[in-house]
Amino acid sequence: ENAIIIQLNENFKIISCKLYGGMLNDRFEKICYDYNNDQFFIMGKKDQLSGYDFGNGGNGVTGYILCVLNESLKLKNYKIFTYQIKRIEISENIKIYTIYDYFVLTPDLSVISSLVFDSESVFAMYMDKWWVASFSRRELKIYDINKNICVYSCFYEGMNEVESVRIIGDELVLIG
């Protein structure tokens, strides 16, 4: 599962071309463009035996990588995550959630704040400056990311288990 990024000029002529991929079970998973900072985010999984993983080789529990590339497709920075990145939101800051973590990062991947969920999350979303909602299979929890604590919790009524959460228009839809 590789990716190719081709950069074109206004006349659709190729300026540069980069191939991202790897060996064994390495895989490319997501790409996002940050229009505010003219940079790309590439997310993927590194197999611990494939090498070329920024000195992270051999550490099987931290194999998810987020890379920042500049407008010339050169590596600017990277960050290693324990769990797969489920969602990335790009605004003034970068917001990332995995099934057990939520991070607010600067565009160069410095950590502004982070939160560890106390149960596996099916979906998480940033609500406002310091509030994060985490939807697990059986309950909703609201966290204060600044204090790293759960401030509200409730079980879903009428649903045994949530499998996924979707944003449809202005509504949040729980699917169970």
PDB file of C-alpha atoms in Angstrom:
ATOM      1  CA  GLU A   1       0.000   0.000   0.000  1.00  0.00           C
ATOM      2  CA  ASN A   2       2.143   2.795  -1.343  1.00  0.00           C
ATOM      3  CA  ALA A   3       1.439   6.391  -2.280  1.00  0.00           C
ATOM      4  CA  ILE A   4       2.694   8.620  -5.015  1.00  0.00           C
ATOM      5  CA  ILE A   5       2.554  12.403  -4.744  1.00  0.00           C
ATOM      6  CA  ILE A   6       2.941  14.362  -7.955  1.00  0.00           C
ATOM      7  CA  GLN A   7       3.360  18.109  -7.713  1.00  0.00           C
ATOM      8  CA  LEU A   8       2.136  20.055 -10.754  1.00  0.00           C
ATOM      9  CA  ASN A   9       2.512  23.707 -11.698  1.00  0.00           C
ATOM     10  CA  GLU A  10      -0.325  25.900 -13.003  1.00  0.00           C
ATOM     11  CA  ASN A  11       0.252  24.486 -16.541  1.00  0.00           C
ATOM     12  CA  PHE A  12      -0.030  20.915 -15.195  1.00  0.00           C
ATOM     13  CA  LYS A  13       3.657  20.194 -15.771  1.00  0.00           C
ATOM     14  CA  ILE A  14       5.295  17.888 -13.227  1.00  0.00           C
ATOM     15  CA  ILE A  15       7.468  19.824 -10.767  1.00  0.00           C
ATOM     16  CA  SER A  16       8.332  16.892  -8.531  1.00  0.00           C
ATOM     17  CA  CYS A  17       7.255  13.367  -7.844  1.00  0.00           C
ATOM     18  CA  LYS A  18       7.775  11.273  -4.712  1.00  0.00           C
ATOM     19  CA  LEU A  19       6.903   7.651  -4.004  1.00  0.00           C
ATOM     20  CA  TYR A  20       6.167   6.662  -0.409  1.00  0.00           C
ATOM     21  CA  GLY A  21       5.917   3.081   0.663  1.00  0.00           C
ATOM     22  CA  GLY A  22       8.049   0.407   2.178  1.00  0.00           C
ATOM     23  CA  MET A  23       8.632  -3.289   2.621  1.00  0.00           C
ATOM     24  CA  LEU A  24       7.055  -6.182   4.507  1.00  0.00           C
ATOM     25  CA  ASN A  25       3.929  -4.857   6.283  1.00  0.00           C
ATOM     26  CA  ASP A  26       4.727  -1.145   5.909  1.00  0.00           C
ATOM     27  CA  ARG A  27       1.691   0.714   4.677  1.00  0.00           C
ATOM     28  CA  PHE A  28       0.567   4.168   3.720  1.00  0.00           C
ATOM     29  CA  GLU A  29      -2.761   5.039   5.333  1.00  0.00           C
ATOM     30  CA  LYS A  30      -3.708   8.710   4.956  1.00  0.00           C
ATOM     31  CA  ILE A  31      -2.591  11.966   3.450  1.00  0.00           C
ATOM     32  CA  CYS A  32      -3.803  15.488   4.294  1.00  0.00           C
ATOM     33  CA  TYR A  33      -2.779  18.880   3.023  1.00  0.00           C
ATOM     34  CA  ASP A  34      -2.415  21.823   5.392  1.00  0.00           C
ATOM     35  CA  TYR A  35      -3.376  24.879   3.336  1.00  0.00           C
ATOM     36  CA  ASN A  36      -2.494  27.250   6.193  1.00  0.00           C
ATOM     37  CA  ASN A  37       1.145  26.139   6.224  1.00  0.00           C
ATOM     38  CA  ASP A  38       1.664  24.723   2.694  1.00  0.00           C
ATOM     39  CA  GLN A  39       2.619  21.273   3.924  1.00  0.00           C
ATOM     40  CA  PHE A  40       1.510  17.652   3.679  1.00  0.00           C
ATOM     41  CA  PHE A  41       0.839  15.164   6.463  1.00  0.00           C
ATOM     42  CA  ILE A  42       1.422  11.519   5.606  1.00  0.00           C
ATOM     43  CA  MET A  43       0.361   8.823   8.046  1.00  0.00           C
ATOM     44  CA  GLY A  44       1.293   5.176   7.954  1.00  0.00           C
ATOM     45  CA  LYS A  45       2.359   2.010   9.736  1.00  0.00           C
ATOM     46  CA  LYS A  46       5.915   0.777   9.898  1.00  0.00           C
ATOM     47  CA  ASP A  47       6.797  -2.888  10.164  1.00  0.00           C
ATOM     48  CA  GLN A  48       9.415  -3.184  12.900  1.00  0.00           C
ATOM     49  CA  LEU A  49      11.645  -5.340  10.682  1.00  0.00           C
ATOM     50  CA  SER A  50      11.644  -3.205   7.534  1.00  0.00           C
ATOM     51  CA  GLY A  51      14.024  -0.446   8.668  1.00  0.00           C
ATOM     52  CA  TYR A  52      13.942   3.131   7.349  1.00  0.00           C
ATOM     53  CA  ASP A  53      11.757   4.254  10.221  1.00  0.00           C
ATOM     54  CA  PHE A  54      13.699   7.164  11.710  1.00  0.00           C
ATOM     55  CA  GLY A  55      15.488   5.093  14.329  1.00  0.00           C
ATOM     56  CA  ASN A  56      12.282   3.493  15.576  1.00  0.00           C
ATOM     57  CA  GLY A  57      13.225   0.001  14.333  1.00  0.00           C
ATOM     58  CA  GLY A  58      12.617  -2.955  16.595  1.00  0.00           C
ATOM     59  CA  ASN A  59      10.025  -1.187  18.734  1.00  0.00           C
ATOM     60  CA  GLY A  60       6.833  -3.018  17.822  1.00  0.00           C
ATOM     61  CA  VAL A  61       4.502  -1.017  20.082  1.00  0.00           C
ATOM     62  CA  THR A  62       5.143   2.369  18.492  1.00  0.00           C
ATOM     63  CA  GLY A  63       4.904   1.707  14.795  1.00  0.00           C
ATOM     64  CA  TYR A  64       2.541   4.423  13.565  1.00  0.00           C
ATOM     65  CA  ILE A  65       4.236   7.415  11.991  1.00  0.00           C
ATOM     66  CA  LEU A  66       3.008  10.881  11.060  1.00  0.00           C
ATOM     67  CA  CYS A  67       5.340  12.764   8.725  1.00  0.00           C
ATOM     68  CA  VAL A  68       5.244  16.430   7.726  1.00  0.00           C
ATOM     69  CA  LEU A  69       6.513  17.271   4.244  1.00  0.00           C
ATOM     70  CA  ASN A  70       7.139  20.775   2.972  1.00  0.00           C
ATOM     71  CA  GLU A  71       5.759  22.084  -0.323  1.00  0.00           C
ATOM     72  CA  SER A  72       8.808  20.548  -2.088  1.00  0.00           C
ATOM     73  CA  LEU A  73       7.873  17.138  -0.589  1.00  0.00           C
ATOM     74  CA  LYS A  74      10.928  17.024   1.670  1.00  0.00           C
ATOM     75  CA  LEU A  75      10.616  15.628   5.203  1.00  0.00           C
ATOM     76  CA  LYS A  76      10.308  18.444   7.772  1.00  0.00           C
ATOM     77  CA  ASN A  77       9.472  16.463  10.876  1.00  0.00           C
ATOM     78  CA  TYR A  78       7.818  13.269  12.115  1.00  0.00           C
ATOM     79  CA  LYS A  79       6.127  11.917  15.226  1.00  0.00           C
ATOM     80  CA  ILE A  80       5.738   8.305  16.358  1.00  0.00           C
ATOM     81  CA  PHE A  81       2.401   7.100  17.770  1.00  0.00           C
ATOM     82  CA  THR A  82       1.551   3.925  19.638  1.00  0.00           C
ATOM     83  CA  TYR A  83      -1.881   3.535  18.050  1.00  0.00           C
ATOM     84  CA  GLN A  84      -3.229   4.005  14.554  1.00  0.00           C
ATOM     85  CA  ILE A  85      -4.306   7.554  13.721  1.00  0.00           C
ATOM     86  CA  LYS A  86      -8.066   7.463  13.210  1.00  0.00           C
ATOM     87  CA  ARG A  87      -8.733  11.108  12.468  1.00  0.00           C
ATOM     88  CA  ILE A  88      -6.768  14.273  11.814  1.00  0.00           C
ATOM     89  CA  GLU A  89      -8.233  17.782  11.865  1.00  0.00           C
ATOM     90  CA  ILE A  90      -6.207  20.614  10.414  1.00  0.00           C
ATOM     91  CA  SER A  91      -6.931  24.170  11.515  1.00  0.00           C
ATOM     92  CA  GLU A  92      -4.764  26.605  13.451  1.00  0.00           C
ATOM     93  CA  ASN A  93      -3.443  23.546  15.295  1.00  0.00           C
ATOM     94  CA  ILE A  94      -3.376  19.884  14.320  1.00  0.00           C
ATOM     95  CA  LYS A  95      -5.780  17.620  16.209  1.00  0.00           C
ATOM     96  CA  ILE A  96      -5.217  13.883  16.071  1.00  0.00           C
ATOM     97  CA  TYR A  97      -7.074  11.047  17.695  1.00  0.00           C
ATOM     98  CA  THR A  98      -6.266   7.372  18.022  1.00  0.00           C
ATOM     99  CA  ILE A  99      -8.405   4.793  19.822  1.00  0.00           C
ATOM    100  CA  TYR A 100      -6.721   5.648  23.145  1.00  0.00           C
ATOM    101  CA  ASP A 101      -5.220   9.147  22.717  1.00  0.00           C
ATOM    102  CA  TYR A 102      -6.044  12.672  21.619  1.00  0.00           C
ATOM    103  CA  PHE A 103      -3.337  15.191  20.706  1.00  0.00           C
ATOM    104  CA  VAL A 104      -3.304  18.887  19.897  1.00  0.00           C
ATOM    105  CA  LEU A 105      -0.104  19.666  17.992  1.00  0.00           C
ATOM    106  CA  THR A 106       1.502  22.685  16.394  1.00  0.00           C
ATOM    107  CA  PRO A 107       1.952  22.497  12.601  1.00  0.00           C
ATOM    108  CA  ASP A 108       5.548  21.326  13.182  1.00  0.00           C
ATOM    109  CA  LEU A 109       4.224  18.479  15.450  1.00  0.00           C
ATOM    110  CA  SER A 110       5.223  19.894  18.834  1.00  0.00           C
ATOM    111  CA  VAL A 111       2.716  18.743  21.468  1.00  0.00           C
ATOM    112  CA  ILE A 112       0.483  21.498  22.859  1.00  0.00           C
ATOM    113  CA  SER A 113      -1.637  19.091  24.883  1.00  0.00           C
ATOM    114  CA  SER A 114      -2.507  15.427  24.974  1.00  0.00           C
ATOM    115  CA  LEU A 115      -5.064  13.197  26.574  1.00  0.00           C
ATOM    116  CA  VAL A 116      -5.221   9.464  27.268  1.00  0.00           C
ATOM    117  CA  PHE A 117      -8.731   7.999  27.185  1.00  0.00           C
ATOM    118  CA  ASP A 118      -9.578   5.557  29.972  1.00  0.00           C
ATOM    119  CA  SER A 119     -11.402   3.253  27.537  1.00  0.00           C
ATOM    120  CA  GLU A 120     -11.157   2.434  23.830  1.00  0.00           C
ATOM    121  CA  SER A 121     -12.689   5.150  21.672  1.00  0.00           C
ATOM    122  CA  VAL A 122     -14.754   4.450  18.547  1.00  0.00           C
ATOM    123  CA  PHE A 123     -14.728   8.155  17.653  1.00  0.00           C
ATOM    124  CA  ALA A 124     -13.441  11.348  19.241  1.00  0.00           C
ATOM    125  CA  MET A 125     -13.931  14.967  18.412  1.00  0.00           C
ATOM    126  CA  TYR A 126     -12.629  18.307  19.554  1.00  0.00           C
ATOM    127  CA  MET A 127     -15.527  20.339  20.942  1.00  0.00           C
ATOM    128  CA  ASP A 128     -13.979  23.691  21.827  1.00  0.00           C
ATOM    129  CA  LYS A 129     -10.763  25.094  23.246  1.00  0.00           C
ATOM    130  CA  TRP A 130     -10.181  22.346  25.862  1.00  0.00           C
ATOM    131  CA  TRP A 131     -13.075  19.885  25.593  1.00  0.00           C
ATOM    132  CA  VAL A 132     -12.883  16.542  23.793  1.00  0.00           C
ATOM    133  CA  ALA A 133     -15.783  14.106  23.365  1.00  0.00           C
ATOM    134  CA  SER A 134     -14.911  10.411  23.251  1.00  0.00           C
ATOM    135  CA  PHE A 135     -17.469   7.864  22.100  1.00  0.00           C
ATOM    136  CA  SER A 136     -16.700   4.341  23.261  1.00  0.00           C
ATOM    137  CA  ARG A 137     -18.865   1.348  22.399  1.00  0.00           C
ATOM    138  CA  ARG A 138     -21.124   1.882  25.418  1.00  0.00           C
ATOM    139  CA  GLU A 139     -20.725   5.449  26.680  1.00  0.00           C
ATOM    140  CA  LEU A 140     -19.955   9.063  25.921  1.00  0.00           C
ATOM    141  CA  LYS A 141     -17.235  10.811  27.912  1.00  0.00           C
ATOM    142  CA  ILE A 142     -16.317  14.473  27.875  1.00  0.00           C
ATOM    143  CA  TYR A 143     -12.717  15.245  28.809  1.00  0.00           C
ATOM    144  CA  ASP A 144     -10.974  18.439  29.803  1.00  0.00           C
ATOM    145  CA  ILE A 145      -7.819  18.085  27.725  1.00  0.00           C
ATOM    146  CA  ASN A 146      -6.095  20.845  29.704  1.00  0.00           C
ATOM    147  CA  LYS A 147      -6.510  18.977  33.007  1.00  0.00           C
ATOM    148  CA  ASN A 148      -6.443  15.473  31.442  1.00  0.00           C
ATOM    149  CA  ILE A 149      -9.586  14.356  33.300  1.00  0.00           C
ATOM    150  CA  CYS A 150     -13.046  13.076  32.440  1.00  0.00           C
ATOM    151  CA  VAL A 151     -15.619  15.691  33.478  1.00  0.00           C
ATOM    152  CA  TYR A 152     -18.813  13.995  32.224  1.00  0.00           C
ATOM    153  CA  SER A 153     -19.873  10.453  31.434  1.00  0.00           C
ATOM    154  CA  CYS A 154     -23.141   8.827  30.371  1.00  0.00           C
ATOM    155  CA  PHE A 155     -24.211   5.494  28.932  1.00  0.00           C
ATOM    156  CA  TYR A 156     -26.152   5.405  25.677  1.00  0.00           C
ATOM    157  CA  GLU A 157     -29.838   4.832  26.224  1.00  0.00           C
ATOM    158  CA  GLY A 158     -31.593   2.516  23.808  1.00  0.00           C
ATOM    159  CA  MET A 159     -28.363   1.231  22.230  1.00  0.00           C
ATOM    160  CA  ASN A 160     -26.424  -1.823  23.252  1.00  0.00           C
ATOM    161  CA  GLU A 161     -23.207  -0.870  21.490  1.00  0.00           C
ATOM    162  CA  VAL A 162     -21.942   1.856  19.141  1.00  0.00           C
ATOM    163  CA  GLU A 163     -19.941   0.587  16.169  1.00  0.00           C
ATOM    164  CA  SER A 164     -19.153   3.923  14.580  1.00  0.00           C
ATOM    165  CA  VAL A 165     -19.944   7.624  14.654  1.00  0.00           C
ATOM    166  CA  ARG A 166     -20.463   9.697  11.523  1.00  0.00           C
ATOM    167  CA  ILE A 167     -20.770  13.415  10.962  1.00  0.00           C
ATOM    168  CA  ILE A 168     -23.594  14.023   8.482  1.00  0.00           C
ATOM    169  CA  GLY A 169     -24.111  17.706   7.794  1.00  0.00           C
ATOM    170  CA  ASP A 170     -24.428  19.355  11.196  1.00  0.00           C
ATOM    171  CA  GLU A 171     -25.472  16.145  12.983  1.00  0.00           C
ATOM    172  CA  LEU A 172     -23.517  13.507  14.828  1.00  0.00           C
ATOM    173  CA  VAL A 173     -24.992  10.065  14.105  1.00  0.00           C
ATOM    174  CA  LEU A 174     -24.260   7.061  16.341  1.00  0.00           C
ATOM    175  CA  ILE A 175     -24.435   3.741  14.463  1.00  0.00           C
ATOM    176  CA  GLY A 176     -25.035   0.637  16.550  1.00  0.00           C
TER     177      GLY A 176
END
